[in-house]
XYZ file of C-alpha atoms in Angstrom:
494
model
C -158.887 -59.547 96.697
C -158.981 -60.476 93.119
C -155.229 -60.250 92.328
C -154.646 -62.181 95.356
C -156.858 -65.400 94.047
C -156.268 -65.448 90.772
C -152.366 -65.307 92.133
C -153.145 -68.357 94.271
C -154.999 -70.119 91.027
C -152.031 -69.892 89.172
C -149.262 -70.539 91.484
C -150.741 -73.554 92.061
C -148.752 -75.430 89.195
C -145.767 -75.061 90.933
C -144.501 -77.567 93.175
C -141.897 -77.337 96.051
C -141.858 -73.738 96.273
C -140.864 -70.973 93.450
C -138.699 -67.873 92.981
C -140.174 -64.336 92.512
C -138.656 -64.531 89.285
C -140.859 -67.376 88.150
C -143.601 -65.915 90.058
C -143.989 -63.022 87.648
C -142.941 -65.031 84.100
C -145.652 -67.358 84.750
C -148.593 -66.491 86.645
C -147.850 -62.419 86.323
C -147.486 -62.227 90.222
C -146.241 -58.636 91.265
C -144.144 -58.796 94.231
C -146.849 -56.267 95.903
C -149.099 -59.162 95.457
C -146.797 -61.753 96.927
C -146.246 -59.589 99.563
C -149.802 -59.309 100.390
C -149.958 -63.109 100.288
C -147.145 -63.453 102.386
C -148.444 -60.713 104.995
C -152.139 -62.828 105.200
C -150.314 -66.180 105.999
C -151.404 -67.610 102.432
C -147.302 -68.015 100.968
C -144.135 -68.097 103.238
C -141.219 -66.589 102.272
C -137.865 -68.969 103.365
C -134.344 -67.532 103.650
C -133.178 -69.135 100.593
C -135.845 -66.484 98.760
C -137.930 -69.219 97.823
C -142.359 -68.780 98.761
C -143.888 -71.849 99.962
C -147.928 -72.538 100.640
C -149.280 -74.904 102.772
C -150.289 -78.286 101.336
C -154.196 -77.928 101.735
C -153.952 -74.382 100.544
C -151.862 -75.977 97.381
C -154.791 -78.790 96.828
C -157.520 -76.246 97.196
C -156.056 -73.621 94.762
C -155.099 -76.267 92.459
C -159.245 -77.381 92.394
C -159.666 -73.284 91.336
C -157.204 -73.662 88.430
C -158.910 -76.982 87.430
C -162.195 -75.352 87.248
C -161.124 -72.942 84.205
C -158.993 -75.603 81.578
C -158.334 -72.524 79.634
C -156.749 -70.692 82.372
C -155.197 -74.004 83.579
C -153.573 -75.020 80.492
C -152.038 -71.499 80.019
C -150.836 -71.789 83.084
C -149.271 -74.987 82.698
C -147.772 -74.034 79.284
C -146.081 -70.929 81.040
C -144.591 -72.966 83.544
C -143.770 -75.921 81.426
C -141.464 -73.523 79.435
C -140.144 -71.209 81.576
C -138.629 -74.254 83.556
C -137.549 -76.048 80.868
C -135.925 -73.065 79.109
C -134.139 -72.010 83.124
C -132.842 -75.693 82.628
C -131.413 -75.214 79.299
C -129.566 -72.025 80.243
C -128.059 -73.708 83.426
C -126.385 -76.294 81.340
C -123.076 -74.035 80.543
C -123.339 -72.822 84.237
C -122.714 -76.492 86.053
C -120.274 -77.399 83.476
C -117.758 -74.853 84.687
C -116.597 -70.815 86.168
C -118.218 -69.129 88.658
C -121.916 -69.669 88.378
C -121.596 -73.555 89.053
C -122.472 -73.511 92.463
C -125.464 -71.488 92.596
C -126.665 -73.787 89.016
C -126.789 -76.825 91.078
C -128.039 -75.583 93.760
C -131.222 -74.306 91.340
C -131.043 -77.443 89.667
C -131.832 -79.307 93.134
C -134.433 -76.680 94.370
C -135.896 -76.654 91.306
C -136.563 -80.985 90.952
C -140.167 -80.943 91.538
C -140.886 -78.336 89.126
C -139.203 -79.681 86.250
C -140.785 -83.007 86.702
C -144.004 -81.562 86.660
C -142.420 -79.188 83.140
C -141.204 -82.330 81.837
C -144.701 -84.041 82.172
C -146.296 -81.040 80.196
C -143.445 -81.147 77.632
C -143.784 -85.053 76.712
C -147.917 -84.372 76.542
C -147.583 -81.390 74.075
C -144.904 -82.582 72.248
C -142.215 -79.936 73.254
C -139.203 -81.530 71.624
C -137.446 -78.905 71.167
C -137.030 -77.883 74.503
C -136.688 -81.399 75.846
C -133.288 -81.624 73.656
C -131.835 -78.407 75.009
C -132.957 -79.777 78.721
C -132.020 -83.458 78.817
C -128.164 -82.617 78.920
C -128.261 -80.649 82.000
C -130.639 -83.231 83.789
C -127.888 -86.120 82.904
C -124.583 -83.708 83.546
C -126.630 -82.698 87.004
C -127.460 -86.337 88.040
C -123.183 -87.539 87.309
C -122.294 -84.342 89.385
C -124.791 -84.325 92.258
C -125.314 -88.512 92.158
C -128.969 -87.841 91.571
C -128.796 -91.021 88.782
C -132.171 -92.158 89.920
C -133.603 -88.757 89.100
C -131.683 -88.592 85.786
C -132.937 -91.695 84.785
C -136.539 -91.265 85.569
C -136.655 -87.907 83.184
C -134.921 -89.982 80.451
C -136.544 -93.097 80.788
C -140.085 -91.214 80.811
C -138.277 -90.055 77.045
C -137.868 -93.214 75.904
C -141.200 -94.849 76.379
C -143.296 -91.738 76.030
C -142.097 -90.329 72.409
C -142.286 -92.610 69.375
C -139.500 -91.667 67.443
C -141.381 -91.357 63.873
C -139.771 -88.109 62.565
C -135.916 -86.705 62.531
C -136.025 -84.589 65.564
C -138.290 -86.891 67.717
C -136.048 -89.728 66.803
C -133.281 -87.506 67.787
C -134.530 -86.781 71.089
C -135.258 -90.934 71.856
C -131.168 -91.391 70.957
C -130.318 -88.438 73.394
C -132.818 -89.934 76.133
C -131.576 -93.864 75.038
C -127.855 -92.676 75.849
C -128.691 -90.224 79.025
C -130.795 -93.144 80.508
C -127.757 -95.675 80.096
C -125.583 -93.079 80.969
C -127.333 -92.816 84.946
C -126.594 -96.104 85.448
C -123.241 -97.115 84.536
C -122.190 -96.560 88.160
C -125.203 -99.052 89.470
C -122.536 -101.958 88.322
C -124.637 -102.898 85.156
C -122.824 -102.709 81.928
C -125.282 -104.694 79.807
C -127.668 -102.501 80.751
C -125.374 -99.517 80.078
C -124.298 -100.703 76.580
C -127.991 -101.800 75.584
C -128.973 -98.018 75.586
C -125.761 -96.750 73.838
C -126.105 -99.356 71.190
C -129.616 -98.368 70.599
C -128.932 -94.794 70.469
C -126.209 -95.499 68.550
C -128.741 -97.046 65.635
C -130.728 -94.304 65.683
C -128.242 -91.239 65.519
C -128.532 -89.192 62.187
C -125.446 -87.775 59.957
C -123.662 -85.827 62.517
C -123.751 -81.694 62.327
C -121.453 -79.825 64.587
C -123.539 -76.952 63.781
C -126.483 -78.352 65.408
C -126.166 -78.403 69.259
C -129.015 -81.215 69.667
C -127.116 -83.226 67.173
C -123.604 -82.881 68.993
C -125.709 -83.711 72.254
C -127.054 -86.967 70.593
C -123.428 -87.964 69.404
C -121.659 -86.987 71.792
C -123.880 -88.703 74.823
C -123.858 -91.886 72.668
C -120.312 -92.512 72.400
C -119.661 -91.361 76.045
C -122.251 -93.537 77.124
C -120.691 -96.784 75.516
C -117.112 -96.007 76.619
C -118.283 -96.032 80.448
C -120.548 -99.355 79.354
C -116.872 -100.834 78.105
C -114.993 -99.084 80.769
C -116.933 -100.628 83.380
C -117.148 -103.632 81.807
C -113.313 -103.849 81.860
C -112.676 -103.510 78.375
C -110.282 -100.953 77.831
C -110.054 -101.269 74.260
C -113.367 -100.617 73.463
C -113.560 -97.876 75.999
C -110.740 -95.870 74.291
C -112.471 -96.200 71.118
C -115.692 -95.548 71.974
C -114.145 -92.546 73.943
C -112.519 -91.113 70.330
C -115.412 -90.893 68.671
C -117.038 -88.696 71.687
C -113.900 -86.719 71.334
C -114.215 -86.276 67.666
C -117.491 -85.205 68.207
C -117.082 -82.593 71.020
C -113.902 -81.550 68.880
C -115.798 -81.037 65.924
C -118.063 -78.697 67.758
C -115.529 -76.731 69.263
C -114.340 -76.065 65.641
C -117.002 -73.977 64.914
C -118.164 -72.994 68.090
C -118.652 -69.377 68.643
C -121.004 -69.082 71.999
C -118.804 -68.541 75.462
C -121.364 -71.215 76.604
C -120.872 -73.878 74.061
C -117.479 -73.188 73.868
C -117.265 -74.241 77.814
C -119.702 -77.037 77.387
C -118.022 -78.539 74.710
C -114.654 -78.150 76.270
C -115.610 -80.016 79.343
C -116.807 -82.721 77.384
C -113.793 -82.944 75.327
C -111.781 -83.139 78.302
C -113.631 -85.694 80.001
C -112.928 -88.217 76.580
C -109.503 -87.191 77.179
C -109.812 -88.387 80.821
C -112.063 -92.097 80.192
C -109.266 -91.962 77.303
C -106.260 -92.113 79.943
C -108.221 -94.554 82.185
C -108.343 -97.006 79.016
C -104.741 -96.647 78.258
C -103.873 -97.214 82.154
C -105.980 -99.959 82.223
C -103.795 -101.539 79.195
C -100.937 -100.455 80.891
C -99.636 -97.851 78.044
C -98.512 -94.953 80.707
C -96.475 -92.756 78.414
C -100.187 -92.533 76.627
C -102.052 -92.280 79.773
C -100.482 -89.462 80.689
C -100.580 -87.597 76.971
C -104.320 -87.719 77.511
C -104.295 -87.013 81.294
C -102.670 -83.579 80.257
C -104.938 -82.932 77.437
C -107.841 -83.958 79.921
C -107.183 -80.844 81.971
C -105.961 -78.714 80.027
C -109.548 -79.189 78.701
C -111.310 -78.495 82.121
C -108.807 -75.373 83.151
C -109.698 -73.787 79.617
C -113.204 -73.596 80.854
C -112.515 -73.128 84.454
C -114.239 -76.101 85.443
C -114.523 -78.337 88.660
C -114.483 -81.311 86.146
C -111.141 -80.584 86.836
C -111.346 -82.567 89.753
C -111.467 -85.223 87.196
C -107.886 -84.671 85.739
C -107.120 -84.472 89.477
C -108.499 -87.865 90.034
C -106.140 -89.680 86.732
C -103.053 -86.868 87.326
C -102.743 -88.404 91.131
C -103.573 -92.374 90.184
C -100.527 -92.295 87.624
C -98.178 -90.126 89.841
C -99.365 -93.194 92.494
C -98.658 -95.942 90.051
C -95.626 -94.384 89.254
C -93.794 -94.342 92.406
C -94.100 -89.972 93.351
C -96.753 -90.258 95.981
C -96.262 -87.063 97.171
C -96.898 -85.059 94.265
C -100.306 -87.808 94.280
C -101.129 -86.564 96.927
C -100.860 -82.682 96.275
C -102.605 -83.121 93.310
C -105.334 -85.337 95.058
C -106.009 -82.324 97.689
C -106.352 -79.760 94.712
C -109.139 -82.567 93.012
C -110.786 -82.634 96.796
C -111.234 -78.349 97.122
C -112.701 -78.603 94.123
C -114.895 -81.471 94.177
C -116.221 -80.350 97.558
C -116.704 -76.899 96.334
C -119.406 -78.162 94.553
C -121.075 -80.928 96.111
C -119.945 -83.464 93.419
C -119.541 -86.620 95.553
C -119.028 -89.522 93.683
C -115.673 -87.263 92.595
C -115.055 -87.047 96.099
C -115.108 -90.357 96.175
C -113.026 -91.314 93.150
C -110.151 -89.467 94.812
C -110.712 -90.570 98.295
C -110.289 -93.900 97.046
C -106.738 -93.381 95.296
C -105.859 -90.974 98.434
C -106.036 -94.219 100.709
C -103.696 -95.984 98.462
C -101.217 -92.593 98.445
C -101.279 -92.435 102.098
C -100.776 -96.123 102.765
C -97.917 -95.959 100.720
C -96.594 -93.042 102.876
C -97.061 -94.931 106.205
C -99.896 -92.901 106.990
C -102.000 -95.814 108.140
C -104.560 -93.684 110.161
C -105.414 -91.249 107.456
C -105.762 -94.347 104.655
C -108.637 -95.617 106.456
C -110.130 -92.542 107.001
C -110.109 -91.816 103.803
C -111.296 -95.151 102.740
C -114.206 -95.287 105.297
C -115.162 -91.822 103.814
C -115.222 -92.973 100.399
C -116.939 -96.354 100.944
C -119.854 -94.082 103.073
C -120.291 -92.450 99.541
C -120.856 -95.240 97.359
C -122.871 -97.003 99.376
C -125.189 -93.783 99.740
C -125.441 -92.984 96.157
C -125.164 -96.799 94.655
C -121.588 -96.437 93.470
C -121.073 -100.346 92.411
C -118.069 -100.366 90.518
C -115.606 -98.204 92.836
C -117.950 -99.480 95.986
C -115.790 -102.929 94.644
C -112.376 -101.473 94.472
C -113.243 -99.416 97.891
C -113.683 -102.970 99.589
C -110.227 -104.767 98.445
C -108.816 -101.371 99.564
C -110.457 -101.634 102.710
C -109.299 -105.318 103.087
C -105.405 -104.594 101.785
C -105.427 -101.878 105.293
C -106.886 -104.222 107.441
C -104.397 -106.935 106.622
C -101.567 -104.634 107.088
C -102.178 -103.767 110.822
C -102.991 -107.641 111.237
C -106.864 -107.968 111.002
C -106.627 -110.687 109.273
C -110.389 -111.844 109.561
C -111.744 -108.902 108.857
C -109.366 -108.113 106.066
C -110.900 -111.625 104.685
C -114.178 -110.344 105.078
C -113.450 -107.768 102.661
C -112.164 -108.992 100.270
C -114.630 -111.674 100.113
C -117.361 -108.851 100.306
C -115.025 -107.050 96.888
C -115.661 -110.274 95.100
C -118.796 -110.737 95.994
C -120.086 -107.743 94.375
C -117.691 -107.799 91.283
C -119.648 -111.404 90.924
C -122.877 -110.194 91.534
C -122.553 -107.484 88.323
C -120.157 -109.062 86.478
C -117.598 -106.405 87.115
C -114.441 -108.566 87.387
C -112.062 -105.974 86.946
C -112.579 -104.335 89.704
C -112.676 -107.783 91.475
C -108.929 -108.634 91.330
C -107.640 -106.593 93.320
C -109.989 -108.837 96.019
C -108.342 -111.975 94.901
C -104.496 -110.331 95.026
C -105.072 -109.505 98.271
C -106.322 -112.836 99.488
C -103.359 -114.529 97.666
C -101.279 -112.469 100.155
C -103.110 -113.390 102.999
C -103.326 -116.623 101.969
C -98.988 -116.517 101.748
C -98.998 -114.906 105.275
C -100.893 -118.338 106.369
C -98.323 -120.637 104.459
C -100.396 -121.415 101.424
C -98.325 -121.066 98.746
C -100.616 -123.255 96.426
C -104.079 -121.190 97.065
C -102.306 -117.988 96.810
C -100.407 -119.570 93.048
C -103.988 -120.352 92.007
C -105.633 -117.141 92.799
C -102.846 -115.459 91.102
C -103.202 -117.399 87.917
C -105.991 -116.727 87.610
C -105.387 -112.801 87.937
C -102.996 -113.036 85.486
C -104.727 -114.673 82.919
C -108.274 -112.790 83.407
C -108.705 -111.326 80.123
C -109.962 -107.517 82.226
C -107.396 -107.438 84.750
C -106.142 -104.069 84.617
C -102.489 -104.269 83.937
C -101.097 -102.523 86.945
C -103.323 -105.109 88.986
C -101.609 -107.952 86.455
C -98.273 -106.347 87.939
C -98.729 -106.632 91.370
C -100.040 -110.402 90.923
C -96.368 -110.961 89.134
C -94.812 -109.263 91.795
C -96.547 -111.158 94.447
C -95.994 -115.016 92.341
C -92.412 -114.297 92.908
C -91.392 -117.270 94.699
C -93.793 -119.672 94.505
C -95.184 -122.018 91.499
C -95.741 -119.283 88.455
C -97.188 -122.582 86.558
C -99.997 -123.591 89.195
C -102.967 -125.034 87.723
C -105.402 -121.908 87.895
C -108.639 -122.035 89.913
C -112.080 -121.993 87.474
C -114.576 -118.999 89.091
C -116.555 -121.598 91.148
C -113.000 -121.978 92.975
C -112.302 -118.581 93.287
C -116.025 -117.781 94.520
C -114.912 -120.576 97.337
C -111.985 -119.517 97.806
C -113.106 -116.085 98.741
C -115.442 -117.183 100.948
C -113.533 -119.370 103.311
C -111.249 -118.118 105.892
């Protein structure tokens, strides 16, 4: 009938499938009508609730929509905000409580359609909208490791929106940061601090009453402290990572929504958390821990799995600092929640320091599992920087039940890719290990040289500087370092 083509017309804007919900808002589809169309073979109906047409049904109604532009573009405008505006609202819902399950799992279903929203949004100028959105699509690429898909949305930001009045050059800043922010786990800090620093020239006054403007800030400082983070730079990571908390703090100040009140918690609480990382990394652990509690006290206030997080620094320092069994409690609480909902490259954070916990408790079996598990994850989502650590991990096991080849493979691999993007403090725990090894095979003066040069790096972490003093005991403290071309050699050779 009638109602049943104009239905088909109209649906035809939506891609991958839609919710009755979105049905009705925006092609005014009665569920009589979808019935109908379900009943004549025109839509399926899947378990998950979602209606689906068949391609060549899609392609044909979507010629019927063409033919009216009036009726098209309405329809288009309809969806364009309705799907934007569901993406804005999920925002508070992934950042923590209850809901943040079933918010991903819209967020995911949902992909095609916003990219098909956020096309309509850049070519009608929607700015608006794209500030409350492009949040959510960065928070939901860190916690589901859907970077490439983050970036793409943001990128699209940057070079499709000339930033030539406040709020469009607003948006640019939030999409210049978001963009840089997607990648600072590809192993590319340049890249990473390129972005911040250009969202960082564009930012206005800052306004804690004006959630686009906390957004812009906030994003921007973030962004830069995982640029220096990764970068090994834990000075400029901490203070990159105060002014993010000053912002977020700011906003919680005057703050009155449940909703902002959660996002802005989590946020705070993960500056807290790059915060503790930064003082680790320069080996202040009286401070490290300070922020590691405000961390999650930050993430419990808002009931968030971003907790998993705090578990992720609370069972790293407990490791560093000799209790690995309360690491390891707190490591299993981080993995419930992590796993609850589907945010991996968490898993994988505390995977990695698990190994490490249950190596140290003779648990040799369950190390490597854990390990294996961990290194499966970066690889699959493009993890650089802890896919480096993961490999000297993997090497430091192998050595210790005699493997001694493939231990050097390893670690050679660890370097390799610390090398390849620059990431060198994540690399020397790679060259430690083959200074053992190289002890093990009675040479002292290849294992004093690799350990030099460990200990003079300028972003060896300080606990890694530590166990390069620990292992120089004994031989020549004063041996004439390698330069990098020796070291790539070095690791390399068997």
């Amino acid at each position: 009938g009638t109602r049943e083509r104009r239905a088909l017309r109209r649906l035809s804007v939506f891609r991958d499938g839609f919710r009755r919900d979105a049905a009705s808002a925006v092609a005014d589809v009665t569920l009589p009508v979808l019935a109908r169309l379900v009943d004549t073979s025109l839509l399926t109906l899947s378990d998950d609730g979602r209606y689906h047409r068949h391609p060549f049904l899609y392609g044909y109604s979507e010629e019927k929509l063409a033919a009216d532009p009036r009726e098209r573009a309405d329809a288009r405008a309809r969806h364009g905000r309705y799907v934007l505006d569901l993406v804005a609202a999920t925002y508070p819902l992934i950042m923590g409580g209850d809901e943040a399950v079933d918010g991903f799992e819209r967020l995911r279903q949902e992909e095609a359609n916003i990219r098909v929203a956020w096309t309509w949004a850049l070519e009608h100028g929607e700015i608006e909208r794209l500030l409350r959105a492009i949040s959510c699509i960065a928070a939901y690429a860190e916690y589901r490791a859907r970077y490439h898909y983050g970036y793409e949305l943001s990128d699209r930001v940057v070079k499709e929106i000339r930033p030539d009045d406040a709020r469009r050059t607003l948006l640019v800043a939030t999409a210049r940061a978001t963009r840089g922010f997607t990648v600072f786990r590809a192993g590319n800090p340049e890249r990473v601090t390129a972005d911040g620093d250009a969202s960082r020239r564009l930012l206005p006054r800052e306004d804690p009453s004006d959630p686009a403007r906390v957004s812009a800030g906030w994003w921007t400082w973030h962004t830069l402290a995982l640029g220096a983070k990764v970068a090994g730079d834990g000075e400029a990571s901490v203070d990159h990572a105060r002014r993010a908390l000053d912002v977020a703090e700011d906003a919680l100040r005057v703050a009155r929504e449940p909703a902002d009140v959660r996002t802005f918690s989590v946020q705070a609480g993960m500056n807290h958390h790059v915060i503790c990382f930064g003082e680790m990394q320069r080996g202040d652990m009286a401070a490290a821990r300070w922020h590691d509690r405000a961390s999650r006290d930050h993430f419990r206030r808002a009931s968030s799995h971003a907790d998993s997080y705090g578990c992720h620094s609370s069972g790293l320092l407990s490791f560093l600092q000799g209790d690995v069994d309360e690491a390891a409690a707190v490591l299993a609480e981080g993995l419930v929640l992590s796993r609850n909902v589907g945010y991996v490259t968490a898993t994988a954070n505390l995977l990695e320091v698990l190994a490490r916990v249950e190596f140290a408790r003779g648990n040799a079996s369950s190390a490597e599992a854990a390990c294996d598990e961990a290194l499966s994850i970066t690889d699959d989502v493009g993890d650089v920087w802890l896919g480096t650590t993961l490999r000297a991990v993997k090497g430091t096991l192998l050595a210790a039940r005699g493997s001694r080849a493939e231990a050097l493979d390893w670690f050679g691999r660890s370097f390799a890719m610390a090398d390849r993007h620059a990431l060198y403090a994540f690399g020397m725990e790679a060259l430690v290990g083959r200074a053992a090894v190289a002890l093990d095979d009675g040479k002292p003066d290849l294992a004093a040289s690799l350990l030099t040069f460990v200990r003079r790096h300028e972003h060896t972490p300080e606990w890694i500087r530590a166990a390069a003093d620990a292992r120089q005991v004994g031989i020549d403290a004063d041996a004439a370092p390698c330069d990098l071309d020796d070291v790539r050699v070095a690791m390399v050779s068997s």
